Every structure is written in C-alpha cells, then in structure tokens.
XYZ file of C-alpha atoms in Angstrom:
124
model
C 118.959 -269.511 58.261
C 119.634 -268.021 54.872
C 122.438 -265.502 55.712
C 124.172 -262.730 53.564
C 127.133 -260.996 55.701
C 128.770 -257.724 53.366
C 132.079 -256.032 54.295
C 134.515 -253.945 52.697
C 132.201 -250.798 53.051
C 134.631 -247.095 54.122
C 135.314 -244.043 53.716
C 137.302 -243.160 50.456
C 138.705 -240.443 48.153
C 136.600 -239.844 44.835
C 138.763 -241.426 42.010
C 139.562 -244.204 44.278
C 138.146 -247.681 44.134
C 136.413 -250.274 46.826
C 135.727 -254.082 47.312
C 132.684 -254.929 48.633
C 132.533 -259.100 49.697
C 128.847 -260.605 50.617
C 128.987 -264.357 52.039
C 126.622 -266.174 52.200
C 125.468 -269.430 54.294
C 122.469 -271.565 54.633
C 121.626 -271.630 51.168
C 123.050 -273.569 47.144
C 124.807 -270.968 46.751
C 124.431 -271.487 42.788
C 120.991 -271.647 42.301
C 120.777 -267.879 43.799
C 120.765 -265.392 40.963
C 122.611 -262.298 42.899
C 122.140 -258.603 43.133
C 123.731 -255.655 45.318
C 121.475 -252.328 46.135
C 122.490 -249.192 47.529
C 120.040 -246.619 49.269
C 121.654 -242.793 50.058
C 119.706 -240.981 52.910
C 116.224 -239.902 52.013
C 115.640 -242.084 48.950
C 114.669 -244.944 47.045
C 116.778 -247.728 46.919
C 118.157 -248.178 44.036
C 119.415 -250.717 42.032
C 123.260 -251.201 41.138
C 124.342 -254.806 40.047
C 122.772 -258.325 39.517
C 124.629 -261.860 38.579
C 122.769 -264.741 37.048
C 122.401 -267.962 39.122
C 124.672 -271.068 38.808
C 127.987 -269.504 36.314
C 126.547 -266.010 36.566
C 127.084 -265.239 32.516
C 124.758 -262.621 32.507
C 124.913 -259.411 34.255
C 122.791 -256.336 34.359
C 124.365 -252.726 35.321
C 122.533 -249.716 36.159
C 123.624 -246.551 33.586
C 124.879 -244.575 36.370
C 127.644 -247.688 37.609
C 128.071 -249.027 34.390
C 132.393 -249.267 33.320
C 133.517 -248.529 36.976
C 131.444 -250.879 39.000
C 131.530 -255.244 37.936
C 129.715 -257.516 39.722
C 131.104 -261.354 40.166
C 130.923 -264.183 42.072
C 133.037 -267.425 43.587
C 130.731 -270.356 43.897
C 133.534 -272.089 45.949
C 133.717 -269.559 48.977
C 130.207 -268.910 48.298
C 130.042 -264.896 47.850
C 129.623 -262.325 44.994
C 131.568 -259.462 45.006
C 131.541 -255.886 43.693
C 134.206 -254.259 42.775
C 133.828 -250.388 42.626
C 136.610 -248.101 40.849
C 136.028 -244.321 39.668
C 134.480 -243.407 43.131
C 131.834 -240.978 42.699
C 130.795 -238.387 45.990
C 126.636 -239.146 44.620
C 128.144 -243.004 44.981
C 128.198 -242.292 48.638
C 125.147 -244.878 50.110
C 124.797 -248.043 52.408
C 125.049 -250.889 49.632
C 122.862 -254.307 50.685
C 123.508 -257.250 48.763
C 120.564 -259.633 47.888
C 119.825 -263.406 46.834
C 117.068 -265.366 45.534
C 115.881 -268.023 43.516
C 116.123 -267.010 40.388
C 117.337 -266.616 37.263
C 118.547 -262.985 37.571
C 116.467 -259.779 39.009
C 116.980 -255.901 38.727
C 114.150 -255.835 40.349
C 113.777 -255.333 45.040
C 111.020 -256.853 45.761
C 112.257 -260.204 44.265
C 115.006 -260.889 46.243
C 114.138 -262.562 49.544
C 116.984 -262.218 51.041
C 119.343 -259.419 52.032
C 122.683 -258.674 54.113
C 122.886 -256.282 56.707
C 124.346 -253.451 54.790
C 127.534 -251.663 54.646
C 127.770 -247.752 54.656
C 130.401 -246.264 51.083
C 131.177 -242.897 52.026
C 133.202 -241.085 48.995
C 134.862 -237.629 49.886
C 135.531 -234.700 47.570
C-alpha cells in the first residue's frame, strides 16, 4: 500500500517561490530513490529533479531548473521536498513525485510509485 501524497502547489507570480512536499507511506523510505517530474498540457512528462536513496548524497536537476530548484529529503518525516525559487511562467505544470527501489534515476519509467500530482501555475 505504497502511497505518495503531494501538497504545496498553487498560483504564484513570476519571480516567486513555492515549496512542494510529498509524504510517503507504506514503504521503507530510506531504501527509495525519489524524483520530481512535471507535465504541462500537450507536452511530454519531463524530469525535474532526483535525489538518491538513503542520505540523499546525490542530486540531479534538469538544466532549466538548475540553480533555482532544490530537492531534499527528510527520512524522519518520510518526505521529499522541491523548493522552487525564481519561478517562471514556463514552470507552469502539474508536478508529480515518484519513488522507486533504486539509487537515483532521471527516467520516469524507472519509478513504479507516483503521487497524484499538484498544480503549479506561474503568472506573468
């Protein structure tokens, strides 16, 4: 009964910040690599950020968010976060967290478990 529940999406002005949260249950959290993906209408699902299992020593970001977004994990809270700063209209999308028994991955199909998505809309 693995479940990922996302929160924190909303409407924000360009240049603003949001923090997305994803709370996991039904899994041994430290054993799972985690990722964030996003999908805008009419576009393919896109990798955003990933963090390695256990202590999260390894992180990856897509070039378009590097320096603006930060992925982190809190194993004590079974949660992964995406801190988003300097938001741009092109960041507008549904954001999904994902988990898998892997070290770290930037490939959506590697992740068997997904959250329901949370909408982020950035206005100009």
